[in-house]
C-alpha cells in the first residue's frame, strides 16, 4: 500500500451538484439530507465509488459530514481539516461546522430549523448516530427520514464502479491459525451471549477471521465484506462474487458459503424467521441492518465485535509476518501480511 496525494475531487462543480441534489428533495419527501464521508462498511477509508462527500463538495479529508438543506450547505470537520476545508470549498457556497464540538445533532438543536425532514441513507449511519439524530429532531419538531437509496448516486453520472479486484489467501504461516479454527472459536462463544449467530460487519475483522486480503481501499488490505457465523459453526461470507476466483475460490469452498453483499438482507430475514437471535456490534453495524431485522420480527443483542479481542493478541505466526520485509521495484516495503 502506497500513500497517494492525488486529488480527484472537483470543488468547482459543487454548486451544480448541490443544486441537483436539492432538486430531488421534493420527490423524496425531505428538505435536508446528510452526506457522510463513510461508506456502508463504516471504514475510515472508502473506495472511489463511495467518495460521495468529496464528489459533492470538493472536500477530500478522511472524516467529515455534510448537511445540505434547501438553503444551506455545511460541512462538519474536525480540527485536522479546517484549513483543508477552506482551501477545497467555496466559502460563498459552503460553511464549516465543528464535527467534534457541535456535530449535526447539536447543530440541529441549536439552530432549530423549523419543520425539518432530514433524510439519511441508513447504510451510512450506526444505530447510535441515528438515535442522536432522532432525539435532536424530536426536540425541534422535525423528523428523520430513512431513504430507500442514497440520493447522491442518481446524480453522480460518472460514478466509479465498485471495487472488484480478486482477494488473496493469507497463508497460515503468517496468519498463525487456520480460519476454520477461528470460526469455530467464534461459534463456540455465542451460547454465552444467548445468540444463534453473530454478524461481523467490520471488514478488517472479516479479513482476519477468514485469513483473506484484498485491495478494495487504500491503506487497508481488507476486502469490503461482511460475514455471519452461526452457533452450529456454519459461516456465510458476503462479498462481491467476482472477487472470489482461483485459489481463493477453492480455499473458501467448504470453509463458508459465499454470497453477494445484497444477499445479506435475505439472510437476516431468514434468521428472524428461524427465531435466531443475532449478535451484533452497534458501534460498527449500519443502522439498516437493525431496520431489516426488526421489520422481519427478528431479535438481536448487542456485544462488541468478538473478533477484535482475538485480533489484538498476535500469535507467533502473526508476529513473524509483521516483521517480514521484502523489496519491490527496488524500494523497501514493510509487509502488511499480518497487519490486521
C-alpha atoms as one frame of an Amber mdcrd trajectory, in Angstrom:
protein
   0.000   0.000   0.000   1.389   3.372  -1.024   0.002   6.677   0.154  -1.245
   8.864  -2.652  -1.828  12.576  -2.703  -3.746  12.641  -5.977  -6.774  14.921
  -5.707  -9.698  13.732  -7.794 -12.481  15.936  -6.409 -13.935  18.802  -8.455
 -14.740  21.616  -5.997 -15.723  23.960  -8.831 -18.570  21.556  -9.577 -20.026
  21.742  -6.069 -22.662  24.369  -6.881 -24.419  22.467  -9.712 -24.112  19.177
  -7.871 -25.634  20.522  -4.668 -28.360  22.174  -6.736 -29.133  18.828  -8.397
 -29.293  17.146  -5.005 -31.733  19.772  -3.737 -33.943  19.208  -6.765 -34.512
  15.647  -5.536 -35.783  16.730  -2.106 -39.427  17.137  -3.051 -39.748  13.663
  -4.578 -38.031  12.157  -1.537 -40.266  13.997   0.927 -37.361  15.754   2.648
 -35.945  19.252   2.891 -32.430  18.331   4.046 -30.002  15.435   3.776 -26.809
  14.226   5.430 -23.898  13.122   3.252 -21.189  11.459   5.387 -17.640  10.572
   4.386 -18.125   6.937   5.403 -19.414   4.039   3.325 -21.706   1.111   4.097
 -18.825  -0.721   5.798 -18.171   2.135   8.243 -14.460   2.201   7.454 -12.097
   5.148   7.715 -11.000   4.641   4.121 -13.571   4.184   1.383 -13.448   3.122
  -2.280 -13.734   5.746  -5.012 -17.325   4.669  -5.624 -18.219   5.819  -2.093
 -16.459   9.201  -2.152 -19.808  10.997  -2.133 -18.744  13.804   0.192 -15.719
  14.657  -1.960 -17.708  14.463  -5.182 -20.475  16.675  -3.855 -18.494  19.344
  -2.014 -14.843  19.108  -3.058 -13.624  18.233   0.453 -11.361  15.163   0.364
 -10.445  14.691   4.043 -10.866  11.308   5.711 -13.503  12.488   8.210 -16.487
  14.743   7.724 -20.190  15.003   7.016 -22.242  17.462   5.003 -25.650  18.796
   5.965 -27.408  20.048   2.854 -30.634  21.961   3.464 -32.729  23.873   0.954
 -30.667  26.999   1.577 -27.510  25.969   3.446 -24.567  23.637   2.866 -22.465
  22.882   5.947 -19.509  20.523   6.044 -18.610  19.386   9.556 -14.924  18.504
  10.045 -12.586  18.075  12.988  -9.591  20.249  13.812  -7.292  18.397  11.424
  -9.195  19.606   8.399 -10.319  23.188   8.980  -7.605  24.604   6.713  -8.138
  21.924   4.089 -11.882  22.566   4.056 -11.323  26.264   3.416  -8.879  25.502
   0.615 -11.069  22.925  -1.121 -14.508  24.518  -0.947 -16.176  27.760  -1.968
 -16.875  29.814   1.199 -19.744  31.541  -0.592 -21.427  28.161  -1.000 -20.234
  26.010   1.901 -19.693  26.887   5.549 -17.639  24.878   8.020 -19.056  23.065
  11.029 -17.432  21.552  14.113 -17.609  17.774  13.859 -16.416  17.291  17.449
 -17.817  20.236  19.404 -21.105  20.701  17.561 -21.841  17.796  15.180 -25.134
  17.672  13.247 -27.373  16.650  16.205 -26.082  19.546  18.312 -26.256  21.912
  15.339 -29.910  20.977  14.827 -30.721  21.570  18.487 -29.012  24.954  18.449
 -30.316  26.275  15.121 -33.757  24.622  15.331 -34.692  24.651  11.629 -38.497
  24.603  11.615 -40.271  21.574  10.119 -37.062  19.858   9.099 -37.442  16.467
   7.427 -33.908  15.137   7.374 -33.079  12.311   5.011 -30.286   9.814   5.611
 -29.009   6.670   3.948 -29.383   4.130   6.804 -26.462   2.092   5.468 -24.106
   5.001   6.197 -25.002   5.582   9.868 -24.659   3.482  13.011 -27.560   2.970
  15.458 -26.084   5.409  17.967 -25.810   8.097  15.280 -29.421   7.556  14.290
 -30.589   7.746  17.899 -28.819  11.080  18.431 -30.341  12.500  15.266 -33.831
  11.293  16.192 -33.555  12.836  19.648 -32.409  16.179  18.255 -35.149  16.234
  15.632 -37.837  15.356  18.176 -36.756  18.326  20.273 -37.277  20.714  17.362
 -40.400  19.100  15.906 -38.526  17.595  12.965 -38.470  14.102  11.539 -35.800
  11.657  10.418 -36.496  10.020   7.049 -34.740   6.745   6.236 -34.173   6.811
   2.491 -34.516   3.684   0.366 -31.460   4.639  -1.696 -28.647   7.144  -1.456
 -29.799  10.402  -3.102 -26.313  11.302  -4.368 -25.943   8.235  -6.568 -28.625
   9.099  -9.192 -26.981  12.458  -9.915 -23.416  11.070  -9.898 -23.484  10.070
 -13.550 -19.801   9.112 -13.842 -19.628   7.342 -10.508 -16.745   4.812 -10.451
 -17.584   1.135 -10.380 -17.478  -0.786  -7.135 -14.037  -2.329  -6.469 -13.706
  -5.808  -7.933 -10.066  -6.860  -7.531  -9.675 -10.540  -6.608  -8.963 -11.391
  -2.992  -5.933 -13.394  -1.901  -5.441 -16.014   0.795  -3.309 -15.258   3.829
  -1.037 -18.238   4.318  -1.316 -19.992   7.669   2.402 -19.468   8.298   1.681
 -15.751   8.534  -1.840 -15.946   9.962  -0.721 -18.320  12.701  -4.081 -20.112
  12.857  -6.345 -21.702  10.253  -9.537 -19.787   9.562 -11.597 -22.858  10.427
 -10.244 -22.758  13.995 -11.046 -19.059  14.321 -14.585 -19.530  13.042 -15.112
 -22.449  15.432 -13.955 -20.324  18.368 -16.366 -17.518  17.463 -19.217 -20.012
  17.035 -18.447 -21.569  20.407 -18.659 -18.215  22.158 -22.225 -17.475  21.034
 -24.009 -19.649  23.600 -22.786 -17.430  26.439 -24.349 -14.460  24.670 -27.594
 -16.387  24.084 -27.230 -15.777  20.359 -27.771 -18.128  17.442 -25.454 -16.211
  15.138 -23.176 -13.188  15.007 -22.821 -10.589  12.273 -19.233  -9.486  11.654
 -19.634  -6.154   9.891 -16.099  -4.760  10.198 -14.184  -5.651   7.022 -10.874
  -5.855   8.864 -12.382  -8.371  11.278 -13.701 -10.386   8.335 -10.252 -10.377
   6.714  -8.637 -11.644   9.933 -11.305 -14.252  10.600 -11.174 -15.823   7.135
  -7.445 -15.229   6.514  -8.095 -13.283   3.333  -6.744  -9.999   1.977  -7.874
  -7.522  -0.649  -7.219  -4.199  -2.354 -10.614  -2.504  -2.229  -9.455   0.585
  -0.329  -6.148   2.361   0.176  -4.028   1.805   3.280  -6.076  -1.204   4.446
  -5.543  -4.706   2.974  -9.064  -5.860   3.787 -11.703  -6.634   1.146 -15.069
  -4.995   1.674 -17.084  -7.841   3.131 -19.356  -8.940   5.957 -19.920 -12.349
   7.484 -22.385 -14.279   9.593 -21.125 -17.060  11.847 -23.745 -19.392  13.315
 -23.612 -21.204  16.627 -23.547 -24.518  14.745 -20.217 -23.497  13.186 -21.556
 -22.597   9.758 -20.470 -19.344   8.168 -21.527 -17.119   5.291 -19.170 -14.623
   3.657 -20.917 -11.725   1.920 -18.548 -10.438  -0.744 -18.776  -9.494  -4.414
 -18.518 -12.867  -6.222 -16.169 -11.509  -8.887 -13.523 -11.063  -6.173 -13.507
 -14.782  -5.352 -11.516 -16.558  -8.052  -8.866 -19.210  -8.461  -7.056 -20.152
  -5.272  -9.382 -18.050  -3.112 -12.477 -19.794  -4.503 -11.002 -23.225  -3.805
  -9.881 -22.110  -0.350 -13.318 -20.808   0.676 -15.143 -23.859  -0.672 -16.164
 -25.811   2.409 -15.000 -23.089   4.786 -18.021 -20.843   4.223 -20.899 -20.184
   1.884 -20.071 -17.230  -0.367 -22.920 -14.859  -1.175 -23.168 -11.469  -2.862
 -23.381  -8.453  -0.497 -27.048  -7.843  -1.296 -27.871 -11.365  -0.080 -27.375
 -10.127   3.483 -30.956  -8.860   3.696 -32.370 -12.287   2.873 -30.049 -13.902
   5.396 -31.213 -11.545   8.126 -34.855 -12.242   7.309 -34.163 -15.992   7.374
 -32.568 -15.719  10.817 -35.602 -13.809  12.042 -37.967 -16.434  10.609 -35.978
 -19.189  12.330 -36.244 -17.408  15.671 -32.473 -16.975  15.951 -31.144 -14.070
  17.997 -28.409 -12.215  16.134 -25.459 -10.756  17.992 -24.073  -7.547  16.507
 -21.873  -4.609  17.407 -23.815  -1.336  17.441 -20.559   0.588  17.053 -19.847
  -0.778  13.603 -23.067  -2.134  12.132 -25.113   0.033   9.739 -28.494   1.059
  11.122 -30.113  -0.514   8.044 -29.240  -3.974   9.387 -31.265  -3.410  12.545
 -34.123  -1.999  10.498 -34.249  -5.106   8.290 -34.050  -7.448  11.261 -36.712
  -5.725  13.330 -39.065  -5.342  10.351 -38.886  -9.122   9.952 -39.665  -9.653
  13.647 -36.135 -10.722  14.477 -34.291 -10.360  17.752 -30.792  -9.034  18.271
 -28.392  -8.472  21.139 -25.529  -6.011  21.309 -21.992  -7.165  22.042 -18.588
  -5.918  20.980 -17.246  -7.463  17.781 -15.796 -10.747  19.143 -13.026 -10.746
  16.550 -11.474  -7.507  17.809 -10.201  -9.010  21.064  -8.776 -12.024  19.240
  -7.027  -9.809  16.687  -5.407  -7.780  19.445  -3.279 -10.685  20.692  -0.778
 -11.582  17.973   0.383 -15.182  17.848   3.893 -16.205  16.802   2.960 -16.547
  13.151   1.420 -13.085  13.049   4.392 -11.559  14.813   6.748 -13.169  12.325
   4.624 -11.931   9.452   4.657  -8.399  10.811   8.449  -8.451  10.782   8.649
  -9.670   7.226  10.036  -7.200   4.728  10.778  -7.503   1.043  11.938  -5.429
  -1.893   9.519  -4.352  -4.568  10.566  -2.210  -7.534  13.816  -1.506  -5.723
  12.111   0.114  -2.710  11.987  -1.362   0.769   8.480  -2.105   1.960   7.268
  -3.371   5.311   4.947  -6.241   4.617   1.381  -5.974   5.820   0.965  -9.732
   5.834  -0.062  -9.696   9.475  -1.079  -6.072   9.783  -4.671  -6.939  10.625
